Each structure stands twice: as structure tokens, then as C-alpha cells.
Amino acid sequence: SAGIGAFLRNAWNKEPVIMASCGIGLVGAILPFISPLTKYTAMLNAAVPYNYPVPVRDDGNMPDIPAHPREPKGRNLDWIKNL
């Protein structure tokens, strides 16, 4: 532990730009795993469908297709408002 501290102190004294860039790189690699935004991003990605609806010709026997785009069909997304 003391050897690692001496190495880091020596490296900082000799090459501060490289040490700073390594520190920023480590923070950038670790931050997504500890950020709470990762959880909400995953929740939003799960709520967005992969395939978007395309116009279909209504034959009168299509109960699963909304009559209008604003018709509330599918999962409720009120949880987004409560973030």
C-alpha cells in the first residue's frame, strides 16, 4: 500500500497530464455502474418498444390495435412522471 502510494505520487510529479487522463478514464469507466441514472435509463429503455406501430387497414375485427394514436393501449407509463 505504501509502495503504491509512492508510485502514484512519483508518477503524479513526473507526468501529471497522463495521471489526470488515467483518473478521468477510470471515473468514466466506473461511474455508469454506480450512477442511479443507469437504473432509470434501463427502465425507460424497457418501456420503449423496439418496433413502432405502422398504419394498418381496419377490418373491424382488430381489438388490440387502437383506433386513434392517443388511445391509451399498452402498459401504463405513469411511473415516469413520479421519478
PDB file of N, CA and C in Angstrom:
ATOM      1  N   SER A   1       0.826  -1.185   0.000  1.00  0.00           N
ATOM      2  CA  SER A   1       0.000   0.000   0.000  1.00  0.00           C
ATOM      3  C   SER A   1       0.876   1.255   0.000  1.00  0.00           C
ATOM      4  N   ALA A   2       1.949   1.240   0.795  1.00  0.00           N
ATOM      5  CA  ALA A   2       2.852   2.400   0.805  1.00  0.00           C
ATOM      6  C   ALA A   2       3.609   2.494  -0.514  1.00  0.00           C
ATOM      7  N   GLY A   3       3.919   1.328  -1.096  1.00  0.00           N
ATOM      8  CA  GLY A   3       4.614   1.318  -2.383  1.00  0.00           C
ATOM      9  C   GLY A   3       3.743   1.864  -3.509  1.00  0.00           C
ATOM     10  N   ILE A   4       2.447   1.543  -3.437  1.00  0.00           N
ATOM     11  CA  ILE A   4       1.532   2.051  -4.460  1.00  0.00           C
ATOM     12  C   ILE A   4       1.384   3.560  -4.313  1.00  0.00           C
ATOM     13  N   GLY A   5       1.295   4.030  -3.062  1.00  0.00           N
ATOM     14  CA  GLY A   5       1.193   5.473  -2.831  1.00  0.00           C
ATOM     15  C   GLY A   5       2.431   6.206  -3.322  1.00  0.00           C
ATOM     16  N   ALA A   6       3.604   5.630  -3.060  1.00  0.00           N
ATOM     17  CA  ALA A   6       4.844   6.260  -3.526  1.00  0.00           C
ATOM     18  C   ALA A   6       4.900   6.267  -5.054  1.00  0.00           C
ATOM     19  N   PHE A   7       4.454   5.168  -5.674  1.00  0.00           N
ATOM     20  CA  PHE A   7       4.437   5.115  -7.135  1.00  0.00           C
ATOM     21  C   PHE A   7       3.509   6.180  -7.709  1.00  0.00           C
ATOM     22  N   LEU A   8       2.295   6.297  -7.135  1.00  0.00           N
ATOM     23  CA  LEU A   8       1.343   7.283  -7.636  1.00  0.00           C
ATOM     24  C   LEU A   8       1.849   8.713  -7.431  1.00  0.00           C
ATOM     25  N   ARG A   9       2.450   8.978  -6.282  1.00  0.00           N
ATOM     26  CA  ARG A   9       2.998  10.308  -6.007  1.00  0.00           C
ATOM     27  C   ARG A   9       4.133  10.632  -6.981  1.00  0.00           C
ATOM     28  N   ASN A  10       4.995   9.659  -7.229  1.00  0.00           N
ATOM     29  CA  ASN A  10       6.106   9.855  -8.151  1.00  0.00           C
ATOM     30  C   ASN A  10       5.595  10.057  -9.576  1.00  0.00           C
ATOM     31  N   ALA A  11       4.602   9.250  -9.969  1.00  0.00           N
ATOM     32  CA  ALA A  11       4.040   9.382 -11.314  1.00  0.00           C
ATOM     33  C   ALA A  11       3.343  10.724 -11.474  1.00  0.00           C
ATOM     34  N   TRP A  12       2.640  11.193 -10.430  1.00  0.00           N
ATOM     35  CA  TRP A  12       1.969  12.499 -10.495  1.00  0.00           C
ATOM     36  C   TRP A  12       2.992  13.623 -10.629  1.00  0.00           C
ATOM     37  N   ASN A  13       4.106  13.499  -9.927  1.00  0.00           N
ATOM     38  CA  ASN A  13       5.143  14.538 -10.003  1.00  0.00           C
ATOM     39  C   ASN A  13       5.817  14.562 -11.374  1.00  0.00           C
ATOM     40  N   LYS A  14       5.959  13.395 -12.005  1.00  0.00           N
ATOM     41  CA  LYS A  14       6.648  13.338 -13.299  1.00  0.00           C
ATOM     42  C   LYS A  14       5.713  13.593 -14.474  1.00  0.00           C
ATOM     43  N   GLU A  15       4.530  12.987 -14.448  1.00  0.00           N
ATOM     44  CA  GLU A  15       3.598  13.074 -15.579  1.00  0.00           C
ATOM     45  C   GLU A  15       2.183  13.377 -15.094  1.00  0.00           C
ATOM     46  N   PRO A  16       1.900  14.615 -14.692  1.00  0.00           N
ATOM     47  CA  PRO A  16       0.560  14.919 -14.164  1.00  0.00           C
ATOM     48  C   PRO A  16      -0.540  14.809 -15.223  1.00  0.00           C
ATOM     49  N   VAL A  17      -0.234  15.114 -16.491  1.00  0.00           N
ATOM     50  CA  VAL A  17      -1.265  15.049 -17.530  1.00  0.00           C
ATOM     51  C   VAL A  17      -1.694  13.605 -17.764  1.00  0.00           C
ATOM     52  N   ILE A  18      -0.750  12.699 -17.812  1.00  0.00           N
ATOM     53  CA  ILE A  18      -1.080  11.284 -18.012  1.00  0.00           C
ATOM     54  C   ILE A  18      -1.835  10.743 -16.805  1.00  0.00           C
ATOM     55  N   MET A  19      -1.432  11.130 -15.614  1.00  0.00           N
ATOM     56  CA  MET A  19      -2.143  10.670 -14.416  1.00  0.00           C
ATOM     57  C   MET A  19      -3.564  11.213 -14.382  1.00  0.00           C
ATOM     58  N   ALA A  20      -3.731  12.488 -14.757  1.00  0.00           N
ATOM     59  CA  ALA A  20      -5.078  13.065 -14.778  1.00  0.00           C
ATOM     60  C   ALA A  20      -5.950  12.365 -15.814  1.00  0.00           C
ATOM     61  N   SER A  21      -5.387  12.066 -16.985  1.00  0.00           N
ATOM     62  CA  SER A  21      -6.183  11.392 -18.009  1.00  0.00           C
ATOM     63  C   SER A  21      -6.538   9.969 -17.574  1.00  0.00           C
ATOM     64  N   CYS A  22      -5.635   9.283 -16.888  1.00  0.00           N
ATOM     65  CA  CYS A  22      -5.947   7.952 -16.369  1.00  0.00           C
ATOM     66  C   CYS A  22      -7.033   8.032 -15.304  1.00  0.00           C
ATOM     67  N   GLY A  23      -6.979   9.050 -14.458  1.00  0.00           N
ATOM     68  CA  GLY A  23      -8.014   9.232 -13.435  1.00  0.00           C
ATOM     69  C   GLY A  23      -9.375   9.503 -14.052  1.00  0.00           C
ATOM     70  N   ILE A  24      -9.414  10.356 -15.075  1.00  0.00           N
ATOM     71  CA  ILE A  24     -10.676  10.645 -15.752  1.00  0.00           C
ATOM     72  C   ILE A  24     -11.199   9.386 -16.447  1.00  0.00           C
ATOM     73  N   GLY A  25     -10.302   8.614 -17.042  1.00  0.00           N
ATOM     74  CA  GLY A  25     -10.719   7.369 -17.688  1.00  0.00           C
ATOM     75  C   GLY A  25     -11.282   6.373 -16.695  1.00  0.00           C
ATOM     76  N   LEU A  26     -10.673   6.250 -15.528  1.00  0.00           N
ATOM     77  CA  LEU A  26     -11.190   5.338 -14.503  1.00  0.00           C
ATOM     78  C   LEU A  26     -12.548   5.779 -13.996  1.00  0.00           C
ATOM     79  N   VAL A  27     -12.703   7.091 -13.778  1.00  0.00           N
ATOM     80  CA  VAL A  27     -14.003   7.604 -13.327  1.00  0.00           C
ATOM     81  C   VAL A  27     -15.061   7.343 -14.396  1.00  0.00           C
ATOM     82  N   GLY A  28     -14.701   7.554 -15.665  1.00  0.00           N
ATOM     83  CA  GLY A  28     -15.650   7.307 -16.749  1.00  0.00           C
ATOM     84  C   GLY A  28     -16.026   5.850 -16.891  1.00  0.00           C
ATOM     85  N   ALA A  29     -15.118   4.948 -16.552  1.00  0.00           N
ATOM     86  CA  ALA A  29     -15.413   3.519 -16.649  1.00  0.00           C
ATOM     87  C   ALA A  29     -16.230   3.029 -15.460  1.00  0.00           C
ATOM     88  N   ILE A  30     -16.039   3.629 -14.289  1.00  0.00           N
ATOM     89  CA  ILE A  30     -16.708   3.159 -13.071  1.00  0.00           C
ATOM     90  C   ILE A  30     -18.058   3.842 -12.857  1.00  0.00           C
ATOM     91  N   LEU A  31     -18.180   5.091 -13.274  1.00  0.00           N
ATOM     92  CA  LEU A  31     -19.380   5.880 -12.984  1.00  0.00           C
ATOM     93  C   LEU A  31     -20.686   5.246 -13.466  1.00  0.00           C
ATOM     94  N   PRO A  32     -20.773   4.662 -14.657  1.00  0.00           N
ATOM     95  CA  PRO A  32     -22.057   4.065 -15.062  1.00  0.00           C
ATOM     96  C   PRO A  32     -22.546   2.954 -14.138  1.00  0.00           C
ATOM     97  N   PHE A  33     -21.654   2.263 -13.480  1.00  0.00           N
ATOM     98  CA  PHE A  33     -22.060   1.164 -12.605  1.00  0.00           C
ATOM     99  C   PHE A  33     -22.571   1.652 -11.256  1.00  0.00           C
ATOM    100  N   ILE A  34     -22.189   2.855 -10.841  1.00  0.00           N
ATOM    101  CA  ILE A  34     -22.617   3.355  -9.538  1.00  0.00           C
ATOM    102  C   ILE A  34     -23.615   4.498  -9.648  1.00  0.00           C
ATOM    103  N   SER A  35     -23.965   4.902 -10.875  1.00  0.00           N
ATOM    104  CA  SER A  35     -24.870   6.029 -11.064  1.00  0.00           C
ATOM    105  C   SER A  35     -26.322   5.571 -10.971  1.00  0.00           C
ATOM    106  N   PRO A  36     -27.170   6.338 -10.263  1.00  0.00           N
ATOM    107  CA  PRO A  36     -28.599   5.984 -10.238  1.00  0.00           C
ATOM    108  C   PRO A  36     -29.278   6.229 -11.581  1.00  0.00           C
ATOM    109  N   LEU A  37     -28.701   7.056 -12.432  1.00  0.00           N
ATOM    110  CA  LEU A  37     -29.299   7.296 -13.743  1.00  0.00           C
ATOM    111  C   LEU A  37     -29.296   6.044 -14.608  1.00  0.00           C
ATOM    112  N   THR A  38     -28.372   5.124 -14.353  1.00  0.00           N
ATOM    113  CA  THR A  38     -28.318   3.878 -15.117  1.00  0.00           C
ATOM    114  C   THR A  38     -29.604   3.077 -14.914  1.00  0.00           C
ATOM    115  N   LYS A  39     -30.113   3.067 -13.698  1.00  0.00           N
ATOM    116  CA  LYS A  39     -31.353   2.351 -13.390  1.00  0.00           C
ATOM    117  C   LYS A  39     -32.517   2.939 -14.169  1.00  0.00           C
ATOM    118  N   TYR A  40     -32.642   4.275 -14.167  1.00  0.00           N
ATOM    119  CA  TYR A  40     -33.759   4.912 -14.848  1.00  0.00           C
ATOM    120  C   TYR A  40     -33.627   4.797 -16.360  1.00  0.00           C
ATOM    121  N   THR A  41     -32.411   4.814 -16.867  1.00  0.00           N
ATOM    122  CA  THR A  41     -32.206   4.623 -18.299  1.00  0.00           C
ATOM    123  C   THR A  41     -32.652   3.226 -18.707  1.00  0.00           C
ATOM    124  N   ALA A  42     -32.339   2.234 -17.903  1.00  0.00           N
ATOM    125  CA  ALA A  42     -32.765   0.866 -18.204  1.00  0.00           C
ATOM    126  C   ALA A  42     -34.281   0.750 -18.149  1.00  0.00           C
ATOM    127  N   MET A  43     -34.922   1.426 -17.193  1.00  0.00           N
ATOM    128  CA  MET A  43     -36.376   1.374 -17.093  1.00  0.00           C
ATOM    129  C   MET A  43     -37.032   2.030 -18.314  1.00  0.00           C
ATOM    130  N   LEU A  44     -36.498   3.157 -18.750  1.00  0.00           N
ATOM    131  CA  LEU A  44     -37.056   3.829 -19.930  1.00  0.00           C
ATOM    132  C   LEU A  44     -36.826   3.005 -21.187  1.00  0.00           C
ATOM    133  N   ASN A  45     -35.663   2.403 -21.321  1.00  0.00           N
ATOM    134  CA  ASN A  45     -35.393   1.572 -22.486  1.00  0.00           C
ATOM    135  C   ASN A  45     -36.305   0.357 -22.524  1.00  0.00           C
ATOM    136  N   ALA A  46     -36.657  -0.171 -21.359  1.00  0.00           N
ATOM    137  CA  ALA A  46     -37.565  -1.315 -21.323  1.00  0.00           C
ATOM    138  C   ALA A  46     -38.982  -0.912 -21.704  1.00  0.00           C
ATOM    139  N   ALA A  47     -39.360   0.341 -21.453  1.00  0.00           N
ATOM    140  CA  ALA A  47     -40.718   0.800 -21.752  1.00  0.00           C
ATOM    141  C   ALA A  47     -40.892   1.173 -23.215  1.00  0.00           C
ATOM    142  N   VAL A  48     -39.818   1.516 -23.903  1.00  0.00           N
ATOM    143  CA  VAL A  48     -39.910   1.924 -25.307  1.00  0.00           C
ATOM    144  C   VAL A  48     -39.892   0.672 -26.176  1.00  0.00           C
ATOM    145  N   PRO A  49     -40.865   0.526 -27.070  1.00  0.00           N
ATOM    146  CA  PRO A  49     -40.893  -0.686 -27.902  1.00  0.00           C
ATOM    147  C   PRO A  49     -39.803  -0.673 -28.960  1.00  0.00           C
ATOM    148  N   TYR A  50     -39.395  -1.868 -29.360  1.00  0.00           N
ATOM    149  CA  TYR A  50     -38.398  -1.988 -30.417  1.00  0.00           C
ATOM    150  C   TYR A  50     -39.006  -1.665 -31.779  1.00  0.00           C
ATOM    151  N   ASN A  51     -40.231  -2.120 -31.989  1.00  0.00           N
ATOM    152  CA  ASN A  51     -40.875  -1.872 -33.273  1.00  0.00           C
ATOM    153  C   ASN A  51     -42.049  -0.934 -33.057  1.00  0.00           C
ATOM    154  N   TYR A  52     -42.113   0.097 -33.819  1.00  0.00           N
ATOM    155  CA  TYR A  52     -43.153   1.100 -33.684  1.00  0.00           C
ATOM    156  C   TYR A  52     -44.337   0.735 -34.563  1.00  0.00           C
ATOM    157  N   PRO A  53     -45.528   1.176 -34.186  1.00  0.00           N
ATOM    158  CA  PRO A  53     -46.713   0.786 -34.949  1.00  0.00           C
ATOM    159  C   PRO A  53     -46.709   1.387 -36.353  1.00  0.00           C
ATOM    160  N   VAL A  54     -47.207   0.626 -37.275  1.00  0.00           N
ATOM    161  CA  VAL A  54     -47.338   1.091 -38.656  1.00  0.00           C
ATOM    162  C   VAL A  54     -48.823   1.171 -38.979  1.00  0.00           C
ATOM    163  N   PRO A  55     -49.205   2.017 -39.892  1.00  0.00           N
ATOM    164  CA  PRO A  55     -50.630   2.107 -40.245  1.00  0.00           C
ATOM    165  C   PRO A  55     -51.143   0.778 -40.799  1.00  0.00           C
ATOM    166  N   VAL A  56     -52.310   0.363 -40.339  1.00  0.00           N
ATOM    167  CA  VAL A  56     -52.940  -0.865 -40.822  1.00  0.00           C
ATOM    168  C   VAL A  56     -54.365  -0.539 -41.245  1.00  0.00           C
ATOM    169  N   ARG A  57     -54.867  -1.335 -42.155  1.00  0.00           N
ATOM    170  CA  ARG A  57     -56.246  -1.135 -42.610  1.00  0.00           C
ATOM    171  C   ARG A  57     -57.176  -1.843 -41.631  1.00  0.00           C
ATOM    172  N   ASP A  58     -58.113  -1.092 -41.055  1.00  0.00           N
ATOM    173  CA  ASP A  58     -59.015  -1.639 -40.044  1.00  0.00           C
ATOM    174  C   ASP A  58     -60.116  -2.439 -40.724  1.00  0.00           C
ATOM    175  N   ASP A  59     -60.204  -3.725 -40.370  1.00  0.00           N
ATOM    176  CA  ASP A  59     -61.263  -4.557 -40.938  1.00  0.00           C
ATOM    177  C   ASP A  59     -62.412  -4.761 -39.960  1.00  0.00           C
ATOM    178  N   GLY A  60     -62.408  -4.017 -38.846  1.00  0.00           N
ATOM    179  CA  GLY A  60     -63.475  -4.107 -37.860  1.00  0.00           C
ATOM    180  C   GLY A  60     -63.264  -5.190 -36.824  1.00  0.00           C
ATOM    181  N   ASN A  61     -62.250  -6.025 -36.986  1.00  0.00           N
ATOM    182  CA  ASN A  61     -62.005  -7.113 -36.046  1.00  0.00           C
ATOM    183  C   ASN A  61     -60.572  -7.036 -35.549  1.00  0.00           C
ATOM    184  N   MET A  62     -60.174  -5.879 -35.008  1.00  0.00           N
ATOM    185  CA  MET A  62     -58.802  -5.679 -34.533  1.00  0.00           C
ATOM    186  C   MET A  62     -58.854  -5.056 -33.136  1.00  0.00           C
ATOM    187  N   PRO A  63     -59.164  -5.844 -32.114  1.00  0.00           N
ATOM    188  CA  PRO A  63     -59.308  -5.266 -30.766  1.00  0.00           C
ATOM    189  C   PRO A  63     -57.989  -4.816 -30.142  1.00  0.00           C
ATOM    190  N   ASP A  64     -56.865  -5.334 -30.603  1.00  0.00           N
ATOM    191  CA  ASP A  64     -55.588  -4.986 -29.977  1.00  0.00           C
ATOM    192  C   ASP A  64     -54.932  -3.766 -30.611  1.00  0.00           C
ATOM    193  N   ILE A  65     -55.526  -3.231 -31.686  1.00  0.00           N
ATOM    194  CA  ILE A  65     -54.947  -2.064 -32.346  1.00  0.00           C
ATOM    195  C   ILE A  65     -55.800  -0.858 -32.002  1.00  0.00           C
ATOM    196  N   PRO A  66     -55.205   0.215 -31.462  1.00  0.00           N
ATOM    197  CA  PRO A  66     -56.002   1.382 -31.077  1.00  0.00           C
ATOM    198  C   PRO A  66     -56.625   2.058 -32.297  1.00  0.00           C
ATOM    199  N   ALA A  67     -57.801   2.624 -32.096  1.00  0.00           N
ATOM    200  CA  ALA A  67     -58.479   3.316 -33.176  1.00  0.00           C
ATOM    201  C   ALA A  67     -57.819   4.656 -33.472  1.00  0.00           C
ATOM    202  N   HIS A  68     -57.172   5.215 -32.455  1.00  0.00           N
ATOM    203  CA  HIS A  68     -56.507   6.510 -32.606  1.00  0.00           C
ATOM    204  C   HIS A  68     -55.157   6.424 -31.891  1.00  0.00           C
ATOM    205  N   PRO A  69     -54.128   7.124 -32.389  1.00  0.00           N
ATOM    206  CA  PRO A  69     -52.813   7.032 -31.733  1.00  0.00           C
ATOM    207  C   PRO A  69     -52.804   7.467 -30.265  1.00  0.00           C
ATOM    208  N   ARG A  70     -53.738   8.344 -29.856  1.00  0.00           N
ATOM    209  CA  ARG A  70     -53.748   8.800 -28.458  1.00  0.00           C
ATOM    210  C   ARG A  70     -54.571   7.889 -27.556  1.00  0.00           C
ATOM    211  N   GLU A  71     -55.164   6.841 -28.109  1.00  0.00           N
ATOM    212  CA  GLU A  71     -55.953   5.923 -27.297  1.00  0.00           C
ATOM    213  C   GLU A  71     -55.042   5.171 -26.340  1.00  0.00           C
ATOM    214  N   PRO A  72     -55.387   5.152 -25.038  1.00  0.00           N
ATOM    215  CA  PRO A  72     -54.477   4.529 -24.058  1.00  0.00           C
ATOM    216  C   PRO A  72     -54.491   3.010 -24.134  1.00  0.00           C
ATOM    217  N   LYS A  73     -53.618   2.451 -24.951  1.00  0.00           N
ATOM    218  CA  LYS A  73     -53.435   0.997 -25.027  1.00  0.00           C
ATOM    219  C   LYS A  73     -52.014   0.691 -24.580  1.00  0.00           C
ATOM    220  N   GLY A  74     -51.806  -0.485 -24.082  1.00  0.00           N
ATOM    221  CA  GLY A  74     -50.466  -0.876 -23.659  1.00  0.00           C
ATOM    222  C   GLY A  74     -50.225  -0.580 -22.194  1.00  0.00           C
ATOM    223  N   ARG A  75     -48.962  -0.682 -21.802  1.00  0.00           N
ATOM    224  CA  ARG A  75     -48.602  -0.512 -20.394  1.00  0.00           C
ATOM    225  C   ARG A  75     -48.717   0.946 -19.970  1.00  0.00           C
ATOM    226  N   ASN A  76     -49.050   1.159 -18.716  1.00  0.00           N
ATOM    227  CA  ASN A  76     -49.182   2.489 -18.145  1.00  0.00           C
ATOM    228  C   ASN A  76     -47.789   3.055 -17.855  1.00  0.00           C
ATOM    229  N   LEU A  77     -47.540   4.273 -18.306  1.00  0.00           N
ATOM    230  CA  LEU A  77     -46.220   4.883 -18.114  1.00  0.00           C
ATOM    231  C   LEU A  77     -46.252   6.012 -17.090  1.00  0.00           C
ATOM    232  N   ASP A  78     -47.186   5.966 -16.145  1.00  0.00           N
ATOM    233  CA  ASP A  78     -47.259   6.995 -15.111  1.00  0.00           C
ATOM    234  C   ASP A  78     -46.049   6.988 -14.193  1.00  0.00           C
ATOM    235  N   TRP A  79     -45.338   5.879 -14.134  1.00  0.00           N
ATOM    236  CA  TRP A  79     -44.159   5.822 -13.253  1.00  0.00           C
ATOM    237  C   TRP A  79     -43.091   6.804 -13.700  1.00  0.00           C
ATOM    238  N   ILE A  80     -43.109   7.186 -14.996  1.00  0.00           N
ATOM    239  CA  ILE A  80     -42.120   8.151 -15.473  1.00  0.00           C
ATOM    240  C   ILE A  80     -42.360   9.512 -14.824  1.00  0.00           C
ATOM    241  N   LYS A  81     -43.649   9.867 -14.626  1.00  0.00           N
ATOM    242  CA  LYS A  81     -43.973  11.157 -14.008  1.00  0.00           C
ATOM    243  C   LYS A  81     -43.562  11.208 -12.547  1.00  0.00           C
ATOM    244  N   ASN A  82     -43.464  10.058 -11.904  1.00  0.00           N
ATOM    245  CA  ASN A  82     -43.173  10.010 -10.467  1.00  0.00           C
ATOM    246  C   ASN A  82     -41.685   9.879 -10.157  1.00  0.00           C
ATOM    247  N   LEU A  83     -40.841  10.024 -11.188  1.00  0.00           N
ATOM    248  CA  LEU A  83     -39.399   9.948 -10.919  1.00  0.00           C
ATOM    249  C   LEU A  83     -39.040  11.152 -10.134  1.00  0.00           C
TER     250      LEU A  83
END
